[in-house]
Amino acid sequence: MLDRAAKTFFQLLAGSGTLKALASRYGMRRPESFARRFIAGETVQEAIEAARALETRRLKLTLDLLGESVTNLEEAEAATREYLTVVDAVVQSGVERNLSLKLTQLGIDVDKASAIDNLRKILERAEPAGFFVRIDMESSAYTAVTLEIFETLWSHGHRQIGVVLQSALHRSEADLARMNALSARVRLVKGAYKEPKAVAYQHKSDVDAAYERMMKTLLTNGHSPAIATHDPAMIDTARRWAHETHVARDAFEFQMLYGIRRDLQTMLVNEGYRVRVYVPFGREWFPYFMRRLGERPANVSFVIRGIVGEQR
Ligand SMILES: Cc1cc2nc3c(=O)[nH]c(=O)nc-3n(C[C@H](O)[C@H](O)[C@H](O)COP(=O)(O)OP(=O)(O)OC[C@H]3O[C@@H](n4cnc5c(N)ncnc54)[C@H](O)[C@@H]3O)c2cc1C
């Protein structure tokens, strides 16, 4: 219940222009500013520096240029151009070639065909350079269209792409069977968006139970599965299940968010598991940041300490 209330509350705050202006002013301006715990920086060069630091710790990474819900085609095209710049910068830098992106950032709310075109442009530059591109999953309003676009691209021969499924949604177990049948690469998450009960489980215990069922299916029937969670109990279950069903440690990966459970990331790497860190960066960091607070209200005290410290 508290989880839902927190998600709702932070979703509401995420819409506040005043808060956004305040956060933008204080959140990233210094290396120790509070938002930097979860966001690698505002520029691609800062993200690349963060990526290098992760690689030194033997972690894998995926870079996410923050931005979502653009409202016109110019913004969507600008985001696409920015992604192309990111591709070039990553190639130059020599860090791992792996991106995550959102369809609302590429204009899906404005015009579906243009969003697909934008995604194609990114893939045409990224795939030949050896990138893997994950299409993040947004709220349930986009699930069907995201999977449909993924399947269309797949049928056109794009293979360096992957999707995300959220255990919170009732439909996801069927979607997992559909994606496994395609041999698609799935990242499994619990789901970061507040969803209505018509489409999603409302109790954390149900979301967790669905996650466990889906994780087991994904580990045994999936293709390069990504188990994206910071939940230590779930991670333990995954390790045990993989061991019992003879899934090799390098046949799947754990994924975690930048700045969250760094201890667990290191522990898993030391045990020989593959761990990928999702590295968000860019000027449009506020909605992403608010979702992280909504998942764990304890983060708020960390942020408040940061703001108070900054203003001194
Ligand atoms: C790599 C990656 C990619 C993701 N991509 C998507 C996506 O495309 N679409 C989508 O809807 N969601 C995505 N998510 C978010 C996901 O849906 C969850 O909202 C988020 O991971 C929190 O759930 P959890 O599984 O970590 O476990 P929870 O059960 O929420 O938390 C378990 C424990 O993890 C730690 N923890 C969790 N969240 C935080 C936090 N914010 N700050 C500090 N500690 C925390 C705490 O110790 C907590 O007790 C992604 C998550 C990851 C790791």
Tab-separated table of C-alpha atoms and ligand atoms in Angstrom:
chain	number	residue	atom	x	y	z
A	1	MET	CA	0.000	0.000	0.000
A	2	LEU	CA	2.758	2.371	1.050
A	3	ASP	CA	4.583	1.514	-2.187
A	4	ARG	CA	1.610	2.614	-4.239
A	5	ALA	CA	1.126	5.780	-2.200
A	6	ALA	CA	4.794	6.692	-2.598
A	7	LYS	CA	4.684	6.077	-6.353
A	8	THR	CA	1.560	8.242	-6.683
A	9	PHE	CA	3.030	11.009	-4.561
A	10	PHE	CA	6.300	11.169	-6.485
A	11	GLN	CA	4.510	10.905	-9.809
A	12	LEU	CA	2.523	14.010	-8.790
A	13	LEU	CA	5.647	15.828	-7.663
A	14	ALA	CA	7.341	14.931	-10.941
A	15	GLY	CA	4.776	17.171	-12.657
A	16	SER	CA	5.688	20.187	-10.554
A	17	GLY	CA	7.461	22.895	-12.519
A	18	THR	CA	8.684	24.691	-9.379
A	19	LEU	CA	10.243	21.564	-7.963
A	20	LYS	CA	11.830	20.758	-11.289
A	21	ALA	CA	13.343	24.232	-11.494
A	22	LEU	CA	14.691	23.943	-7.950
A	23	ALA	CA	16.082	20.470	-8.486
A	24	SER	CA	17.655	21.450	-11.804
A	25	ARG	CA	19.367	24.339	-10.076
A	26	TYR	CA	20.854	22.330	-7.227
A	27	GLY	CA	20.747	18.703	-8.288
A	28	MET	CA	23.748	18.350	-10.570
A	29	ARG	CA	25.840	21.449	-10.310
A	30	ARG	CA	28.703	20.012	-8.269
A	31	PRO	CA	30.294	16.553	-8.227
A	32	GLU	CA	28.777	15.969	-4.766
A	33	SER	CA	25.293	17.312	-5.678
A	34	PHE	CA	22.427	15.026	-4.644
A	35	ALA	CA	21.181	13.915	-8.077
A	36	ARG	CA	24.655	12.698	-9.069
A	37	ARG	CA	24.183	9.673	-6.889
A	38	PHE	CA	21.703	8.353	-9.497
A	39	ILE	CA	22.594	10.295	-12.658
A	40	ALA	CA	26.012	10.103	-14.244
A	41	GLY	CA	26.067	13.707	-15.473
A	42	GLU	CA	24.471	16.008	-17.986
A	43	THR	CA	26.884	15.411	-20.883
A	44	VAL	CA	27.912	12.340	-22.832
A	45	GLN	CA	31.517	12.886	-21.757
A	46	GLU	CA	30.491	12.667	-18.104
A	47	ALA	CA	28.562	9.477	-18.884
A	48	ILE	CA	31.625	8.025	-20.599
A	49	GLU	CA	33.756	8.840	-17.552
A	50	ALA	CA	31.199	7.035	-15.364
A	51	ALA	CA	31.249	4.115	-17.808
A	52	ARG	CA	35.032	3.888	-17.572
A	53	ALA	CA	34.845	3.846	-13.781
A	54	LEU	CA	32.313	0.998	-13.939
A	55	GLU	CA	34.459	-0.965	-16.378
A	56	THR	CA	37.371	-0.650	-13.957
A	57	ARG	CA	35.109	-2.431	-11.454
A	58	ARG	CA	34.467	-5.144	-14.114
A	59	LEU	CA	30.865	-4.053	-14.516
A	60	LYS	CA	29.039	-3.935	-17.839
A	61	LEU	CA	26.901	-0.950	-18.724
A	62	THR	CA	24.122	0.480	-20.799
A	63	LEU	CA	23.916	4.215	-21.442
A	64	ASP	CA	20.588	6.005	-21.348
A	65	LEU	CA	20.314	9.542	-22.678
A	66	LEU	CA	17.532	10.828	-20.449
A	67	GLY	CA	14.440	12.330	-22.001
A	68	GLU	CA	10.862	11.172	-22.420
A	69	SER	CA	7.419	12.293	-23.487
A	70	VAL	CA	8.404	14.786	-26.171
A	71	THR	CA	5.412	16.709	-27.502
A	72	ASN	CA	6.425	17.583	-31.047
A	73	LEU	CA	8.409	16.110	-33.908
A	74	GLU	CA	11.191	18.692	-33.687
A	75	GLU	CA	11.985	17.561	-30.138
A	76	ALA	CA	11.864	13.925	-31.224
A	77	GLU	CA	14.250	14.632	-34.087
A	78	ALA	CA	16.560	16.555	-31.780
A	79	ALA	CA	16.609	13.566	-29.389
A	80	THR	CA	17.392	11.274	-32.314
A	81	ARG	CA	20.281	13.501	-33.409
A	82	GLU	CA	21.562	13.523	-29.831
A	83	TYR	CA	21.470	9.736	-29.756
A	84	LEU	CA	23.498	9.633	-32.981
A	85	THR	CA	26.064	11.891	-31.334
A	86	VAL	CA	26.133	9.545	-28.353
A	87	VAL	CA	26.777	6.580	-30.673
A	88	ASP	CA	29.741	8.388	-32.220
A	89	ALA	CA	31.132	9.493	-28.858
A	90	VAL	CA	30.884	5.975	-27.432
A	91	VAL	CA	32.642	4.511	-30.473
A	92	GLN	CA	35.434	7.056	-30.075
A	93	SER	CA	35.760	6.443	-26.362
A	94	GLY	CA	36.143	2.677	-26.541
A	95	VAL	CA	33.646	1.963	-23.724
A	96	GLU	CA	31.094	-0.808	-24.156
A	97	ARG	CA	28.555	-0.229	-26.944
A	98	ASN	CA	25.187	-0.644	-25.323
A	99	LEU	CA	22.266	1.814	-25.255
A	100	SER	CA	18.829	2.038	-23.689
A	101	LEU	CA	16.160	4.376	-25.039
A	102	LYS	CA	12.492	5.263	-24.747
A	103	LEU	CA	9.958	5.487	-27.552
A	104	THR	CA	8.236	8.543	-26.044
A	105	GLN	CA	11.580	10.303	-26.399
A	106	LEU	CA	11.550	9.484	-30.118
A	107	GLY	CA	8.045	10.857	-30.625
A	108	ILE	CA	5.629	7.931	-30.243
A	109	ASP	CA	3.016	10.233	-28.697
A	110	VAL	CA	3.189	12.570	-31.670
A	111	ASP	CA	3.400	10.204	-34.617
A	112	LYS	CA	4.107	6.489	-34.515
A	113	ALA	CA	5.641	6.281	-37.997
A	114	SER	CA	8.084	9.097	-37.213
A	115	ALA	CA	9.079	7.438	-33.944
A	116	ILE	CA	9.811	4.195	-35.804
A	117	ASP	CA	11.808	6.156	-38.392
A	118	ASN	CA	13.795	7.814	-35.622
A	119	LEU	CA	14.528	4.484	-33.998
A	120	ARG	CA	15.593	3.061	-37.364
A	121	LYS	CA	18.022	5.946	-37.866
A	122	ILE	CA	19.621	5.184	-34.520
A	123	LEU	CA	19.795	1.455	-35.279
A	124	GLU	CA	21.282	2.061	-38.714
A	125	ARG	CA	24.188	3.903	-37.093
A	126	ALA	CA	24.457	1.771	-33.953
A	127	GLU	CA	24.016	-1.823	-35.124
A	128	PRO	CA	26.842	-1.916	-37.695
A	129	ALA	CA	29.099	-0.457	-34.979
A	130	GLY	CA	28.243	-3.447	-32.765
A	131	PHE	CA	25.852	-1.758	-30.356
A	132	PHE	CA	23.050	-3.518	-28.543
A	133	VAL	CA	19.987	-1.281	-28.159
A	134	ARG	CA	17.375	-1.943	-25.476
A	135	ILE	CA	13.950	-0.347	-25.818
A	136	ASP	CA	12.919	0.565	-22.270
A	137	MET	CA	9.318	-0.129	-21.248
A	138	GLU	CA	7.237	2.853	-20.193
A	139	SER	CA	3.757	2.951	-18.643
A	140	SER	CA	1.106	0.387	-19.636
A	141	ALA	CA	-0.308	2.798	-22.224
A	142	TYR	CA	2.781	1.947	-24.323
A	143	THR	CA	3.199	-1.792	-23.727
A	144	ALA	CA	1.316	-3.040	-26.770
A	145	VAL	CA	2.772	-0.505	-29.187
A	146	THR	CA	6.308	-1.000	-27.879
A	147	LEU	CA	6.135	-4.765	-28.374
A	148	GLU	CA	4.519	-4.320	-31.771
A	149	ILE	CA	7.308	-1.983	-32.927
A	150	PHE	CA	9.899	-4.349	-31.522
A	151	GLU	CA	8.376	-7.274	-33.446
A	152	THR	CA	8.234	-5.241	-36.667
A	153	LEU	CA	11.909	-4.336	-36.384
A	154	TRP	CA	12.732	-7.933	-35.527
A	155	SER	CA	10.865	-9.165	-38.596
A	156	HIS	CA	12.956	-6.724	-40.660
A	157	GLY	CA	16.099	-8.435	-39.456
A	158	HIS	CA	17.198	-6.220	-36.570
A	159	ARG	CA	18.788	-8.566	-34.051
A	160	GLN	CA	20.828	-6.266	-31.836
A	161	ILE	CA	17.734	-5.063	-30.046
A	162	GLY	CA	15.913	-6.083	-26.889
A	163	VAL	CA	12.783	-5.335	-24.870
A	164	VAL	CA	11.750	-4.949	-21.252
A	165	LEU	CA	8.842	-6.699	-19.522
A	166	GLN	CA	7.322	-5.599	-16.202
A	167	SER	CA	6.127	-8.269	-13.766
A	168	ALA	CA	3.591	-5.773	-12.358
A	169	LEU	CA	1.399	-6.100	-15.458
A	170	HIS	CA	-1.095	-8.954	-15.773
A	171	ARG	CA	-0.274	-9.375	-19.447
A	172	SER	CA	3.471	-9.803	-19.014
A	173	GLU	CA	3.614	-13.581	-18.555
A	174	ALA	CA	1.913	-14.038	-21.925
A	175	ASP	CA	4.243	-11.409	-23.413
A	176	LEU	CA	7.221	-13.318	-22.068
A	177	ALA	CA	6.098	-16.492	-23.846
A	178	ARG	CA	5.678	-14.418	-27.028
A	179	MET	CA	9.167	-12.882	-26.715
A	180	ASN	CA	10.815	-16.207	-25.860
A	181	ALA	CA	9.203	-17.753	-28.935
A	182	LEU	CA	10.866	-15.041	-31.030
A	183	SER	CA	14.243	-15.631	-29.293
A	184	ALA	CA	14.169	-11.999	-28.241
A	185	ARG	CA	16.362	-10.677	-25.471
A	186	VAL	CA	14.247	-9.650	-22.486
A	187	ARG	CA	15.118	-7.500	-19.486
A	188	LEU	CA	12.782	-8.384	-16.633
A	189	VAL	CA	11.824	-5.609	-14.193
A	190	LYS	CA	9.103	-5.172	-11.586
A	191	GLY	CA	7.824	-1.944	-13.179
A	192	ALA	CA	8.425	1.678	-12.217
A	193	TYR	CA	5.049	3.202	-13.088
A	194	LYS	CA	1.885	3.519	-11.041
A	195	GLU	CA	-0.691	1.425	-12.884
A	196	PRO	CA	-4.459	0.911	-12.497
A	197	LYS	CA	-5.771	-2.355	-11.087
A	198	ALA	CA	-7.409	-3.271	-14.382
A	199	VAL	CA	-3.962	-3.963	-15.829
A	200	ALA	CA	-1.564	-4.421	-12.925
A	201	TYR	CA	-1.072	-6.133	-9.568
A	202	GLN	CA	-1.617	-3.675	-6.744
A	203	HIS	CA	0.250	-5.494	-3.972
A	204	LYS	CA	4.012	-5.754	-3.879
A	205	SER	CA	3.764	-9.430	-2.885
A	206	ASP	CA	1.883	-10.182	-6.131
A	207	VAL	CA	4.376	-8.215	-8.227
A	208	ASP	CA	7.206	-10.130	-6.540
A	209	ALA	CA	5.507	-13.508	-7.029
A	210	ALA	CA	5.006	-12.755	-10.728
A	211	TYR	CA	8.626	-11.609	-10.962
A	212	GLU	CA	9.811	-14.917	-9.512
A	213	ARG	CA	7.687	-16.974	-11.926
A	214	MET	CA	8.809	-14.909	-14.913
A	215	MET	CA	12.442	-14.937	-13.832
A	216	LYS	CA	12.466	-18.741	-13.698
A	217	THR	CA	10.863	-18.994	-17.135
A	218	LEU	CA	13.263	-16.413	-18.528
A	219	LEU	CA	16.333	-18.132	-17.107
A	220	THR	CA	15.406	-21.527	-18.492
A	221	ASN	CA	13.643	-20.598	-21.772
A	222	GLY	CA	14.941	-17.096	-22.505
A	223	HIS	CA	17.759	-15.730	-24.656
A	224	SER	CA	20.537	-13.762	-22.938
A	225	PRO	CA	18.157	-12.953	-20.074
A	226	ALA	CA	18.613	-9.831	-17.998
A	227	ILE	CA	17.392	-10.035	-14.414
A	228	ALA	CA	17.047	-6.361	-13.489
A	229	THR	CA	16.429	-5.910	-9.771
A	230	HIS	CA	18.116	-4.771	-6.575
A	231	ASP	CA	16.026	-7.134	-4.484
A	232	PRO	CA	18.500	-9.375	-2.625
A	233	ALA	CA	15.902	-12.139	-2.057
A	234	MET	CA	15.077	-12.218	-5.771
A	235	ILE	CA	18.738	-12.250	-6.688
A	236	ASP	CA	19.302	-15.202	-4.344
A	237	THR	CA	16.406	-17.077	-5.907
A	238	ALA	CA	17.815	-16.401	-9.371
A	239	ARG	CA	21.227	-17.716	-8.398
A	240	ARG	CA	19.756	-20.858	-6.871
A	241	TRP	CA	17.425	-21.480	-9.802
A	242	ALA	CA	20.211	-21.000	-12.336
A	243	HIS	CA	22.402	-23.415	-10.398
A	244	GLU	CA	19.678	-26.061	-10.061
A	245	THR	CA	18.704	-25.861	-13.711
A	246	HIS	CA	22.321	-25.756	-14.948
A	247	VAL	CA	22.208	-22.277	-16.439
A	248	ALA	CA	25.815	-21.079	-16.590
A	249	ARG	CA	26.766	-17.867	-14.759
A	250	ASP	CA	27.754	-16.202	-18.020
A	251	ALA	CA	24.530	-17.216	-19.822
A	252	PHE	CA	22.519	-14.429	-18.186
A	253	GLU	CA	23.128	-11.119	-16.486
A	254	PHE	CA	21.950	-9.159	-13.519
A	255	GLN	CA	21.189	-5.507	-14.123
A	256	MET	CA	21.025	-2.647	-11.630
A	257	LEU	CA	20.658	1.093	-11.763
A	258	TYR	CA	23.552	3.501	-11.447
A	259	GLY	CA	24.174	4.393	-7.807
A	260	ILE	CA	21.882	1.727	-6.342
A	261	ARG	CA	23.209	-1.243	-4.333
A	262	ARG	CA	26.788	-0.792	-5.483
A	263	ASP	CA	27.784	-3.304	-2.780
A	264	LEU	CA	25.604	-5.975	-4.366
A	265	GLN	CA	26.927	-5.162	-7.846
A	266	THR	CA	30.504	-5.739	-6.684
A	267	MET	CA	29.651	-8.871	-4.728
A	268	LEU	CA	28.008	-10.502	-7.740
A	269	VAL	CA	30.905	-9.634	-10.049
A	270	ASN	CA	33.319	-11.125	-7.533
A	271	GLU	CA	31.274	-14.310	-7.590
A	272	GLY	CA	31.623	-14.542	-11.371
A	273	TYR	CA	28.214	-13.219	-12.445
A	274	ARG	CA	27.737	-10.687	-15.198
A	275	VAL	CA	26.342	-7.414	-13.885
A	276	ARG	CA	25.247	-4.543	-16.109
A	277	VAL	CA	24.676	-1.059	-14.729
A	278	TYR	CA	22.110	1.228	-16.321
A	279	VAL	CA	23.805	4.613	-16.640
A	280	PRO	CA	21.368	7.526	-17.120
A	281	PHE	CA	22.690	10.906	-18.150
A	282	GLY	CA	21.504	14.121	-19.774
A	283	ARG	CA	19.799	17.364	-18.934
A	284	GLU	CA	16.302	15.845	-18.708
A	285	TRP	CA	16.984	13.854	-15.542
A	286	PHE	CA	14.108	15.018	-13.334
A	287	PRO	CA	11.344	12.407	-14.117
A	288	TYR	CA	13.853	9.545	-13.881
A	289	PHE	CA	15.137	10.904	-10.605
A	290	MET	CA	11.613	11.195	-9.175
A	291	ARG	CA	10.835	7.565	-10.069
A	292	ARG	CA	13.894	6.482	-8.070
A	293	LEU	CA	12.668	8.463	-5.062
A	294	GLY	CA	9.199	6.943	-5.410
A	295	GLU	CA	10.651	3.430	-5.281
A	296	ARG	CA	12.391	4.086	-2.017
A	297	PRO	CA	11.191	7.031	0.019
A	298	ALA	CA	14.277	6.573	2.260
A	299	ASN	CA	16.167	8.199	-0.638
A	300	VAL	CA	14.328	11.417	0.144
A	301	SER	CA	16.263	11.997	3.357
A	302	PHE	CA	19.465	11.558	1.357
A	303	VAL	CA	18.242	14.190	-1.109
A	304	ILE	CA	17.120	16.605	1.592
A	305	ARG	CA	20.498	16.325	3.297
A	306	GLY	CA	22.018	17.095	-0.102
A	307	ILE	CA	19.827	20.158	-0.708
A	308	VAL	CA	20.454	21.550	2.769
A	309	GLY	CA	24.162	20.964	2.290
A	310	GLU	CA	24.111	22.681	-1.111
A	311	GLN	CA	22.376	25.819	0.101
A	312	ARG	CA	24.811	26.406	2.890
B	1	LIG	C1	18.689	-2.023	-15.184
B	1	LIG	C2	17.291	-1.619	-14.892
B	1	LIG	C3	16.488	-1.175	-15.931
B	1	LIG	C4	15.163	-0.828	-15.683
B	1	LIG	N1	14.354	-0.508	-16.739
B	1	LIG	C5	13.035	-0.296	-16.519
B	1	LIG	C6	12.123	-0.125	-17.593
B	1	LIG	O1	12.495	-0.124	-18.776
B	1	LIG	N2	10.812	0.095	-17.278
B	1	LIG	C7	10.348	0.098	-15.983
B	1	LIG	O2	9.145	0.256	-15.762
B	1	LIG	N3	11.205	-0.055	-14.962
B	1	LIG	C8	12.523	-0.261	-15.188
B	1	LIG	N4	13.360	-0.444	-14.110
B	1	LIG	C9	12.893	-0.146	-12.733
B	1	LIG	C10	12.169	-1.311	-12.098
B	1	LIG	O3	10.931	-1.525	-12.726
B	1	LIG	C11	11.938	-1.064	-10.601
B	1	LIG	O4	11.114	0.056	-10.456
B	1	LIG	C12	13.197	-0.844	-9.780
B	1	LIG	O5	14.238	-1.670	-10.204
B	1	LIG	C13	12.930	-1.141	-8.280
B	1	LIG	O6	12.527	-2.469	-8.107
B	1	LIG	P1	13.508	-3.639	-7.578
B	1	LIG	O7	13.267	-4.831	-8.425
B	1	LIG	O8	14.896	-3.166	-7.546
B	1	LIG	O9	13.008	-4.094	-6.179
B	1	LIG	P2	12.199	-3.473	-4.962
B	1	LIG	O10	11.417	-4.598	-4.436
B	1	LIG	O11	11.498	-2.215	-5.341
B	1	LIG	O12	13.371	-3.113	-3.975
B	1	LIG	C14	14.223	-4.092	-3.412
B	1	LIG	C15	15.394	-3.413	-2.721
B	1	LIG	O13	16.194	-2.760	-3.708
B	1	LIG	C16	16.704	-1.533	-3.222
B	1	LIG	N5	16.162	-0.429	-4.064
B	1	LIG	C17	15.192	-0.529	-4.981
B	1	LIG	N6	14.972	0.655	-5.574
B	1	LIG	C18	15.816	1.522	-4.991
B	1	LIG	C19	16.072	2.905	-5.152
B	1	LIG	N7	15.408	3.639	-6.040
B	1	LIG	N8	17.011	3.471	-4.377
B	1	LIG	C20	17.705	2.751	-3.484
B	1	LIG	N9	17.509	1.421	-3.273
B	1	LIG	C21	16.581	0.820	-4.006
B	1	LIG	C22	16.253	-1.440	-1.786
B	1	LIG	O14	17.261	-2.017	-0.989
B	1	LIG	C23	15.005	-2.292	-1.783
B	1	LIG	O15	14.719	-2.782	-0.509
B	1	LIG	C24	14.662	-0.849	-14.349
B	1	LIG	C25	15.466	-1.303	-13.315
B	1	LIG	C26	16.756	-1.688	-13.561
B	1	LIG	C27	17.574	-2.224	-12.427
